Short mmCIF file of C-alpha atoms in Angstrom, two decimals:
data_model
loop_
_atom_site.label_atom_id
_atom_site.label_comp_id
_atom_site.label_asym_id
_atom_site.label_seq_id
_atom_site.Cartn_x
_atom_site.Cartn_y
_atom_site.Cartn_z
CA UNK A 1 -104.28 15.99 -17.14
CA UNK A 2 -103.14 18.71 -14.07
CA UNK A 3 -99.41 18.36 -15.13
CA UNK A 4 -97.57 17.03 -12.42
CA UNK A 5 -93.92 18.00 -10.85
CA UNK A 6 -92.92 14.21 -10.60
CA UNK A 7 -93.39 13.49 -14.72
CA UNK A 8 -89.63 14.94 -15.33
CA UNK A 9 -88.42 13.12 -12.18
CA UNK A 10 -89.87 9.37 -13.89
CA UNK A 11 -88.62 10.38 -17.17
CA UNK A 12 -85.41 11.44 -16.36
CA UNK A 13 -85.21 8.38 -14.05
CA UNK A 14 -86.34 5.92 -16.91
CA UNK A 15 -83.10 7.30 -18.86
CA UNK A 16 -80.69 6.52 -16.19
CA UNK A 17 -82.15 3.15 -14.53
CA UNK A 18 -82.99 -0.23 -15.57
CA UNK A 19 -86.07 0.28 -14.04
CA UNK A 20 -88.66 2.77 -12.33
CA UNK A 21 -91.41 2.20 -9.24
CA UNK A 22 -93.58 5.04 -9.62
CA UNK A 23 -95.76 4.86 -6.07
CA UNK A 24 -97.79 6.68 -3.59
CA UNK A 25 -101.18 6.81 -2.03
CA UNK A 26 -104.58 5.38 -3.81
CA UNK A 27 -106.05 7.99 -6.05
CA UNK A 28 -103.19 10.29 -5.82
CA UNK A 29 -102.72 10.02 -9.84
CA UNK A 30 -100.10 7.42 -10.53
CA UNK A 31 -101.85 5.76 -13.18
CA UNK A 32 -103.19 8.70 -14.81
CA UNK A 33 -99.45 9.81 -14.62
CA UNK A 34 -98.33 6.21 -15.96
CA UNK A 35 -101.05 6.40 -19.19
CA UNK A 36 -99.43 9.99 -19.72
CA UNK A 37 -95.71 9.22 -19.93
CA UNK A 38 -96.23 5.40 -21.34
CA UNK A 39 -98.48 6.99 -24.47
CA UNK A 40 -94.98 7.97 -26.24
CA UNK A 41 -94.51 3.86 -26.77
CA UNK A 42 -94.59 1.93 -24.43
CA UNK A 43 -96.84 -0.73 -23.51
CA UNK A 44 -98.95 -0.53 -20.65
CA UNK A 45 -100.77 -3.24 -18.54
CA UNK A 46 -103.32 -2.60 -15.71
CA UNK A 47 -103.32 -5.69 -12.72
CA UNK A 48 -106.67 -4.23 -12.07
CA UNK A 49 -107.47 -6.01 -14.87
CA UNK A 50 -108.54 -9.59 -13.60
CA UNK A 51 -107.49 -11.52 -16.95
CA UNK A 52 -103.84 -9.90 -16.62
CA UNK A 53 -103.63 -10.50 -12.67
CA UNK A 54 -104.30 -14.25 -12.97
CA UNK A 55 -101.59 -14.43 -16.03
CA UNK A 56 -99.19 -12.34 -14.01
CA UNK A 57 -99.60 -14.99 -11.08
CA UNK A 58 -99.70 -18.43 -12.80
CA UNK A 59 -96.49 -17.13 -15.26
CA UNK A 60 -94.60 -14.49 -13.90
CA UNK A 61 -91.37 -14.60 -16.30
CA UNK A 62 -93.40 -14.88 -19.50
CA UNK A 63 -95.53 -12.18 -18.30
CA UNK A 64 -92.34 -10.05 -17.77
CA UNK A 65 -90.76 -10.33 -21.14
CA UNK A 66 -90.64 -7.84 -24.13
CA UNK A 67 -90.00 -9.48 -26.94
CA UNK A 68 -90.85 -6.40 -28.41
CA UNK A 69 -88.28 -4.14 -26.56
CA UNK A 70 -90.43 -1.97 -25.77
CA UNK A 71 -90.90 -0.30 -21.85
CA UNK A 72 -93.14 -2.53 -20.32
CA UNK A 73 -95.42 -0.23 -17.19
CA UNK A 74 -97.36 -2.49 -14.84
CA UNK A 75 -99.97 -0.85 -12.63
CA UNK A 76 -100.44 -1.96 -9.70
CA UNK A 77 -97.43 -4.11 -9.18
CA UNK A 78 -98.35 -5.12 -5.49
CA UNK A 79 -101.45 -7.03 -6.87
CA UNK A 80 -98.48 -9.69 -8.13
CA UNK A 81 -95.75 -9.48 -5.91
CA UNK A 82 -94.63 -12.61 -7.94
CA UNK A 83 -93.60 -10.72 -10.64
CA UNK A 84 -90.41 -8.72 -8.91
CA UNK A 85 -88.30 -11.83 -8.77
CA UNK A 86 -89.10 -12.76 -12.28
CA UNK A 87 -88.18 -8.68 -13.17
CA UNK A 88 -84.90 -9.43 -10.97
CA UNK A 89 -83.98 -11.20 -13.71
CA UNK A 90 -84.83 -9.52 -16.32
CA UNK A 91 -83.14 -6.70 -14.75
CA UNK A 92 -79.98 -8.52 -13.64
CA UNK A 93 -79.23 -10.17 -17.36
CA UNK A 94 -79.83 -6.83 -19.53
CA UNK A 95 -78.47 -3.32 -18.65
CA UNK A 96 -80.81 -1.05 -20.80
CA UNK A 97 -82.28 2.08 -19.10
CA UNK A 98 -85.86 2.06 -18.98
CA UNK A 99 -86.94 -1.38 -19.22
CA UNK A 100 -89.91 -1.19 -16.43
CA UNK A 101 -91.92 1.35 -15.38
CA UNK A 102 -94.06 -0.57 -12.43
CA UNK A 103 -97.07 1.38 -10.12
CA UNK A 104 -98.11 0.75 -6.62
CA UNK A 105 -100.07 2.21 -3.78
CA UNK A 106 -97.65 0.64 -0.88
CA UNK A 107 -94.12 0.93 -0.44
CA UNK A 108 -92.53 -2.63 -1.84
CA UNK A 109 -90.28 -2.73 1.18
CA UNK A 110 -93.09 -3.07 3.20
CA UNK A 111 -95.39 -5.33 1.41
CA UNK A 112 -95.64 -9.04 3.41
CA UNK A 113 -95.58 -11.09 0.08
CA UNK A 114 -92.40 -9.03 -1.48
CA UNK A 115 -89.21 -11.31 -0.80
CA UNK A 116 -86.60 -8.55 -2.70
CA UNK A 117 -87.77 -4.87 -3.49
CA UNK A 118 -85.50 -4.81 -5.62
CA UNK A 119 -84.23 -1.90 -4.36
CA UNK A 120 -80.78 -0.27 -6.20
CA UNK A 121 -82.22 -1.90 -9.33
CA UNK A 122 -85.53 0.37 -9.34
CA UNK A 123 -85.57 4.10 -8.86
CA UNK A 124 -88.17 5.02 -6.87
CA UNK A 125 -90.45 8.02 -7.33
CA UNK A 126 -93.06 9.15 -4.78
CA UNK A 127 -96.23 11.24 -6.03
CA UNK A 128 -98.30 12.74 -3.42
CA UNK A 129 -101.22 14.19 -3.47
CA UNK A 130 -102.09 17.40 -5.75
CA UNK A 131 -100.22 20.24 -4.56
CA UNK A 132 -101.10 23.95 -4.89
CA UNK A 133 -98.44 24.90 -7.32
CA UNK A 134 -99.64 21.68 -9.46
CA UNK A 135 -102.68 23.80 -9.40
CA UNK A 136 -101.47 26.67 -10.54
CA UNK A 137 -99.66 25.69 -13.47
CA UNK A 138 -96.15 26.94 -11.52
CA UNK A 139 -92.53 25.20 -11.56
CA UNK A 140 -92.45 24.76 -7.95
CA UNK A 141 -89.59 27.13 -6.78
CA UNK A 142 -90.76 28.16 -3.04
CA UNK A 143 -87.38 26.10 -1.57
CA UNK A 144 -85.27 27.87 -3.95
CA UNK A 145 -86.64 30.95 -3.42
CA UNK A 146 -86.47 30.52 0.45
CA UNK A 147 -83.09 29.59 0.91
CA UNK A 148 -81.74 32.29 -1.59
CA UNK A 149 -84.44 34.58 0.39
CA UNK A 150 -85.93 36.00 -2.74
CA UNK A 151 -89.15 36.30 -3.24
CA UNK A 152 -91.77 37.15 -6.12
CA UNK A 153 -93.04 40.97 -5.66
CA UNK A 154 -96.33 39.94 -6.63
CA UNK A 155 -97.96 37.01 -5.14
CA UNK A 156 -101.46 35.58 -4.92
CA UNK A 157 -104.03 36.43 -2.11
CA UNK A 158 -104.41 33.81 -0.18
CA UNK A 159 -106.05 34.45 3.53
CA UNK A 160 -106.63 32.28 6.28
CA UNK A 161 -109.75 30.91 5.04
CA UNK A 162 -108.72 30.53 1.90
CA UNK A 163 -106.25 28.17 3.22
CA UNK A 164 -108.46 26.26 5.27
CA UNK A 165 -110.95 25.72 2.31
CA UNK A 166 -107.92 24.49 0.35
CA UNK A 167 -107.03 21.59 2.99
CA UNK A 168 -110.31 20.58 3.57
CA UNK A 169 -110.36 19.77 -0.33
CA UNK A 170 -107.15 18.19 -0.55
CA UNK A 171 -105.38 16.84 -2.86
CA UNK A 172 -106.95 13.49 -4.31
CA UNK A 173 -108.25 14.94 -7.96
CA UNK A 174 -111.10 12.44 -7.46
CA UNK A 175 -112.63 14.21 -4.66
CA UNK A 176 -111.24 17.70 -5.09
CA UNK A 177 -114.26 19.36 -7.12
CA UNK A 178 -116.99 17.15 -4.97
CA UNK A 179 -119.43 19.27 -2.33
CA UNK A 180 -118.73 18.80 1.31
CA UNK A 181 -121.41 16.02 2.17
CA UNK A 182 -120.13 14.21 -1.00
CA UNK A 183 -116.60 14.56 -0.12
CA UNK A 184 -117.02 13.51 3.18
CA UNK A 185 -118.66 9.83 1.61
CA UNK A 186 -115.60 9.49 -0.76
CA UNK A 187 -113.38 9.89 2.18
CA UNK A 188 -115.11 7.66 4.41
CA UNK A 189 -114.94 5.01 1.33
CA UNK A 190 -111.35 5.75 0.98
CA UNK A 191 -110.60 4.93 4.29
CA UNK A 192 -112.63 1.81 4.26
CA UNK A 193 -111.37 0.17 1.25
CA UNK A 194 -107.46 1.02 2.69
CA UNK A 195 -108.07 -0.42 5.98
CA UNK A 196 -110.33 -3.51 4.95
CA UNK A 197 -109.02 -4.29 1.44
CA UNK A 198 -105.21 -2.66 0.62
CA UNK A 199 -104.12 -3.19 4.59
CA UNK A 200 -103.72 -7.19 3.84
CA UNK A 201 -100.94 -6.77 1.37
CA UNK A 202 -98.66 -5.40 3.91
CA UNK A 203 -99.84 -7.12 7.25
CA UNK A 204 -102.16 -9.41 9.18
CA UNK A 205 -104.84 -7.30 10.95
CA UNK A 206 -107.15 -8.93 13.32
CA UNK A 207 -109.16 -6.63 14.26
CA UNK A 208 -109.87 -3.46 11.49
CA UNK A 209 -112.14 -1.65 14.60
CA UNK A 210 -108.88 -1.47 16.16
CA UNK A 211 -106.32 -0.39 13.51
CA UNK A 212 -109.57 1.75 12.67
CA UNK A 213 -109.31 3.87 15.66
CA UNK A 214 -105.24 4.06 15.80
CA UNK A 215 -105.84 6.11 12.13
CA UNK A 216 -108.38 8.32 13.81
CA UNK A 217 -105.74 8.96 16.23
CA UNK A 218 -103.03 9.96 14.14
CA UNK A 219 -105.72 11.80 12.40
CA UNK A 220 -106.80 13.68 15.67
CA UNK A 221 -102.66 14.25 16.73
CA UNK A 222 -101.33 15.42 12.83
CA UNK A 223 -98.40 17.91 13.31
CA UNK A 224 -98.94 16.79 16.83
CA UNK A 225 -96.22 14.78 19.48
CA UNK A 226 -98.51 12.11 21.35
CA UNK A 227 -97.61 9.87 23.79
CA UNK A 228 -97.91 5.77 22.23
CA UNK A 229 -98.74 4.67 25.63
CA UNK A 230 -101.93 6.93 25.27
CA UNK A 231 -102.27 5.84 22.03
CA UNK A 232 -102.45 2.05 22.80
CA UNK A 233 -104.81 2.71 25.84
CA UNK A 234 -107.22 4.52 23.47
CA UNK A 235 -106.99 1.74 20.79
CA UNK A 236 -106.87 -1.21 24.00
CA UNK A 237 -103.39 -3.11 22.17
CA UNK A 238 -100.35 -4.03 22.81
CA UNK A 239 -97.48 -1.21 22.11
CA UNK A 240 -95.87 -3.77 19.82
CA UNK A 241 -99.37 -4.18 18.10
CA UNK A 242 -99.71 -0.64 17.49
CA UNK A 243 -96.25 -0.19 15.91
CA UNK A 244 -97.14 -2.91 13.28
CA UNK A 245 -100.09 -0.77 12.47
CA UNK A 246 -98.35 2.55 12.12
CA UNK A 247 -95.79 1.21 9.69
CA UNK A 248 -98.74 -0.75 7.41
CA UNK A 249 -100.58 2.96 7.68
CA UNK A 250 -97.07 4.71 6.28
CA UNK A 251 -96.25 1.87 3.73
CA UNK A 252 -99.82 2.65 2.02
CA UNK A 253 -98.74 6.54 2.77
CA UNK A 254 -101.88 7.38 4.72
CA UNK A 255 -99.48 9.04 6.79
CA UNK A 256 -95.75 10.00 7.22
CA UNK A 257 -93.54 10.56 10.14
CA UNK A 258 -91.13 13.15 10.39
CA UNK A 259 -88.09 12.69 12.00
CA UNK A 260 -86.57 15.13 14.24
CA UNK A 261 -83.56 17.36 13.12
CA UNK A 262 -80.43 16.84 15.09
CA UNK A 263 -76.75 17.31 14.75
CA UNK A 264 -75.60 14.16 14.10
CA UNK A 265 -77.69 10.39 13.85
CA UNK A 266 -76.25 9.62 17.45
CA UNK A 267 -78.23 12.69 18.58
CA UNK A 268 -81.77 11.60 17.07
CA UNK A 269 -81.92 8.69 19.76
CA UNK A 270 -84.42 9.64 22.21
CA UNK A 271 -86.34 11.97 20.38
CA UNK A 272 -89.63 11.80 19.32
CA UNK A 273 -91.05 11.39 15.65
CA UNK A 274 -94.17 13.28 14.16
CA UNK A 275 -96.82 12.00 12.33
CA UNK A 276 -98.86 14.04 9.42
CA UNK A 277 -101.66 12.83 7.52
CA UNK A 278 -100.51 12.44 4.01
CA UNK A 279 -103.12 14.94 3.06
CA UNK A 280 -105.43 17.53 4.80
CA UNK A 281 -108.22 16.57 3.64
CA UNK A 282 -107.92 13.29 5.46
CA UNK A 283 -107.79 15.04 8.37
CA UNK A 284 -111.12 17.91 7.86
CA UNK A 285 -113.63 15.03 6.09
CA UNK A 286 -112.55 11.90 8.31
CA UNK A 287 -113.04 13.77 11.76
CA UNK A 288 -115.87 15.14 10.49
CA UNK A 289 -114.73 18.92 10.95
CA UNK A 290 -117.34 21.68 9.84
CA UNK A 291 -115.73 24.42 7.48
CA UNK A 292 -116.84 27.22 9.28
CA UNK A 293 -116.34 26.36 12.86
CA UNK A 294 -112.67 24.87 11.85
CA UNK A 295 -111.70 28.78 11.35
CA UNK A 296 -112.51 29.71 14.58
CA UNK A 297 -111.27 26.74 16.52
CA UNK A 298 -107.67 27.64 16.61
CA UNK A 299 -106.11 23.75 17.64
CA UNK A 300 -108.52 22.89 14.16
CA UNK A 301 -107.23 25.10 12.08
CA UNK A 302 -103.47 25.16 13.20
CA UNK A 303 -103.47 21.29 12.95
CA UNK A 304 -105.41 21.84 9.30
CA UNK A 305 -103.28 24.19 8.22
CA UNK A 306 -99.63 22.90 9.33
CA UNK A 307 -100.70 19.78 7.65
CA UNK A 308 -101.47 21.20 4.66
CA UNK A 309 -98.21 22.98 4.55
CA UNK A 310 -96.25 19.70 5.23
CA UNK A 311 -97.55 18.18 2.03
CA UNK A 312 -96.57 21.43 0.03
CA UNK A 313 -93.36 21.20 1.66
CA UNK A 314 -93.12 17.40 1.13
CA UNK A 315 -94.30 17.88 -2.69
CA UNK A 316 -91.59 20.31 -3.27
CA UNK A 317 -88.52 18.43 -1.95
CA UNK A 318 -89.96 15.29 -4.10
CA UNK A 319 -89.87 16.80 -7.09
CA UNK A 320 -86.58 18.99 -6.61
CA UNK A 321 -84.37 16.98 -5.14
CA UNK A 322 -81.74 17.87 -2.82
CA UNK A 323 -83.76 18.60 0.32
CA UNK A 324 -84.44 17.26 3.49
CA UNK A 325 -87.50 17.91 5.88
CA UNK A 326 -87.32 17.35 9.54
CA UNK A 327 -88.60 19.03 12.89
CA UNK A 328 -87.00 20.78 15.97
CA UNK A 329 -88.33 20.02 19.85
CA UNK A 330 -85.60 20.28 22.28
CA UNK A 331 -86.16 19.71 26.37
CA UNK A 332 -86.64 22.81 26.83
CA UNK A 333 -89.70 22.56 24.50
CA UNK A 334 -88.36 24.99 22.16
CA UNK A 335 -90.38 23.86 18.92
CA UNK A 336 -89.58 24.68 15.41
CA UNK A 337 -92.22 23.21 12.84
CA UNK A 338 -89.95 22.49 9.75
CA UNK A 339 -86.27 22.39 9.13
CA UNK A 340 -85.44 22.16 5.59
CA UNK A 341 -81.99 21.32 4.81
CA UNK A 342 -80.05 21.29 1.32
CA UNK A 343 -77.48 18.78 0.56
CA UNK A 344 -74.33 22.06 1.20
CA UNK A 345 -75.84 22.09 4.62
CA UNK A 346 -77.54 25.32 4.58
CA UNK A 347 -80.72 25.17 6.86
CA UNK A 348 -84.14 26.32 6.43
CA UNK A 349 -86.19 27.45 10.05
CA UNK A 350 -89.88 27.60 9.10
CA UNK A 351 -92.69 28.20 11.39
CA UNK A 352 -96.75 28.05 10.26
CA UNK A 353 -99.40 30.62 11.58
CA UNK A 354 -102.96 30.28 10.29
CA UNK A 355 -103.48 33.84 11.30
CA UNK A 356 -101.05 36.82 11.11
CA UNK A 357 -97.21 36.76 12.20
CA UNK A 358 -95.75 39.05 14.76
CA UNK A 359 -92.11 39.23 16.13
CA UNK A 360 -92.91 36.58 18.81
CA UNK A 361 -93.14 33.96 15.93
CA UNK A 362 -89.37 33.91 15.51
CA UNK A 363 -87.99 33.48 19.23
CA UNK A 364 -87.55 29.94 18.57
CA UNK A 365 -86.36 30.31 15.23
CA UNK A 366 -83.41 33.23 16.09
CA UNK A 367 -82.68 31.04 19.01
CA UNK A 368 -81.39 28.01 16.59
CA UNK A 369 -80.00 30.95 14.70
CA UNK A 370 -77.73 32.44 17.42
CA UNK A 371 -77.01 28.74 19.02
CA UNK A 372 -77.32 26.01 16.48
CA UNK A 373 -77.48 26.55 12.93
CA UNK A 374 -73.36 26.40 11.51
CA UNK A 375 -73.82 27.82 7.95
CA UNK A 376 -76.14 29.47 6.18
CA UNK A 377 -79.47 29.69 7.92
CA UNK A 378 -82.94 31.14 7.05
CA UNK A 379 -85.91 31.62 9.40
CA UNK A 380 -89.37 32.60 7.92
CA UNK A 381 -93.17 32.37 9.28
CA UNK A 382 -95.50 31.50 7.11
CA UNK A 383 -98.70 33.50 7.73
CA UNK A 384 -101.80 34.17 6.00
CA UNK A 385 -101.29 37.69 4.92
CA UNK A 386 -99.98 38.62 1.10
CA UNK A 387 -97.12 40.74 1.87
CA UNK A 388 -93.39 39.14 1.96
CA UNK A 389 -92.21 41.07 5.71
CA UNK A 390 -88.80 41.29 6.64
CA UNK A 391 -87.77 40.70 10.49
CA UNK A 392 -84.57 41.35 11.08
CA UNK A 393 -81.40 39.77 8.81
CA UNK A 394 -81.98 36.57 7.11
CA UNK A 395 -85.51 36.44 9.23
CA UNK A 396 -89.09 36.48 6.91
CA UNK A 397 -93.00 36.44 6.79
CA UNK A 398 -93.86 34.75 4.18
CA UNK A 399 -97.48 34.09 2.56
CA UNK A 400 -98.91 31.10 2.68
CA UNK A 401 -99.46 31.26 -0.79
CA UNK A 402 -96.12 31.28 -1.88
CA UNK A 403 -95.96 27.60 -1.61
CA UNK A 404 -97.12 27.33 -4.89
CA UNK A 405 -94.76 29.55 -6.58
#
């Protein structure tokens, strides 16, 4: 098993709560995860399993129990939604730590069947999508690094098409070592199974050819501000319609939307969220994107490649802890792609070039510098080159590649 960042974050969490929800996409690696950390003794039950789904349903608090006292990890915990009142109160009349360790590809809060989440009483721990540092064996210290704006001297080659053959992979593990026509089918199936099978446990959909083309164009707009009214034309429903389906697409974490960096909550109102495929390879195999031509098509690969960085980024704050990711856009359509802020309030500026990075790169970033940002602040590009360049004080290029430090 590719050791992943999130193992620590589960086991730590199964110390300290009554109870865990490990979730995240299909075929990210949850259960593989699950089997991992449950082989030290716990016992571990798969709803895929038809013989243990139809117990689960027809006796949810004997199914629950642990006579035992063992952990107890169920996989798949959305397949039952019966069983989270009947782990309510299991929960609610015993206070040991790490009595459940449940899996699930949607996010409970979400799912139509779920009455209680049974949220404060679970800890929940998202696992996304293979990043590069998972990869490479590393301990995931890019934020760290960033903010404290010091940097390894010696980091890994990693060009522009390097890059772009890196998001067109992606992160599933399933798909990851497949050839492009054969990656492209276990997308395709991917998205078919989410959007005729998984969908129904969080909403009613009428019509899949519709919901079908409102992923194609999120897929089409990742890193991207569109306009919904364009959006429900496209689609042909009802604005109300549409937002049902984006929040069934982000509760199965096909994609995420990231919400705009502002001073305070009051000053969010208004402004616009955006949305990011989950992963980059949703993006290359489901629109059908050649390799080749992708590097040359600059709106390709900057969509491709922004993506791609997003779920680095999003990996990273996951598994740290203490960091939030939003994006700048002000009236004046001053963009900034990322802003990464740690709990002291220090603020992270980061824009993403496929190519190379010149001094142009930062205007918008030195602007929030000199007119926003109250503490400590950091700018950096990330480019595609393999030196660490310095641009004034506190301003960076940064390889791409040292997202997986």
């Amino acid at each position: 098993m590719i050791p992943r960042w999130q193992e620590q974050s589960v086991r730590r969490a199964m110390e300290v709560r009554r109870g865990v929800h490990l979730t995240g996409a299909r075929q990210c690696g949850k259960t593989t995860l699950a089997e991992y950390i449950s082989a030290g003794g716990m016992k571990h039950i798969s709803l895929d399993d038809q013989m243990y789904l139809k117990s689960a349903k027809s006796d949810p608090s004997s199914f629950v129990e642990r006579p035992d006292g063992r952990p107890l990890v169920i996989d798949e915990i959305q397949k039952a939604p019966e069983l989270l009142d009947a782990i309510k109160v299991q929960l609610d009349h015993n206070n040991e730590k790490g009595q459940f360790l449940l899996t699930g590809s949607s996010n409970l809060r979400f799912v139509k069947a779920v009455k209680d989440s049974l949220a404060g009483r679970l800890k929940t721990v998202r696992l996304r999508t293979l990043s590069l540092g998972e990869l490479r064996g590393t301990a995931g210290n890019f934020l760290e690094a960033a903010f404290s704006q010091s940097y390894p001297a010696d980091l890994p080659k990693l060009d522009k098409r390097g890059v772009i053959s890196l998001a067109f992979k992606g992160g599933y593990p399933e798909a990851m070592d497949l050839d492009a026509h054969d990656r492209r089918g276990w997308f395709e199936d991917y998205l078919s199974d989410l959007l005729v099978k998984d969908i129904k446990e969080v909403t009613e959909i009428r019509k899949v050819s519709s919901l079908r083309k409102v992923a194609e164009w999120l897929l089409a707009y990742t890193s991207r501000f569109f306009d919904m009214k364009d959006l429900c034309t496209q689609a042909r429903i009802a604005k109300e319609t549409a937002d049902g389906y984006l929040e069934a697409l982000k509760a199965l974490y096909v994609f995420d939307g990231l919400e705009p960096w502002a001073k305070s909550d009051y000053a969010k109102i208004g402004k616009r969220t955006k949305y990011f495929a989950a992963d980059p390879g949703l993006v290359a195999n489901l629109l059908g994107w050649n390799e080749e031509r992708t590097f040359y098509d600059d709106d390709a690969n900057g969509k491709l490649v922004e993506t791609w960085v997003y779920q680095q980024l999003a990996s990273l704050a996951d598994a740290t802890g203490g960091y939030a990711i939003s994006q700048y856009r002000d009236t004046k359509k001053r963009e900034i792609d990322f802003m990464v802020e740690r709990t002291d309030g220090a603020v992270l500026g980061i824009e993403v070039k496929a190519g190379t990075a010149s001094v142009n790169d930062f205007k918008h970033l030195k602007w929030f510098g000199e007119n926003l940002a109250q503490g400590d602040y950091t700018g950096i590009v990330l480019y595609s080159g393999n030196r660490v360049l310095r641009f004034g004080n506190g301003y960076y290029a940064v390889p791409l590649s040292a997202l997986g430090g």
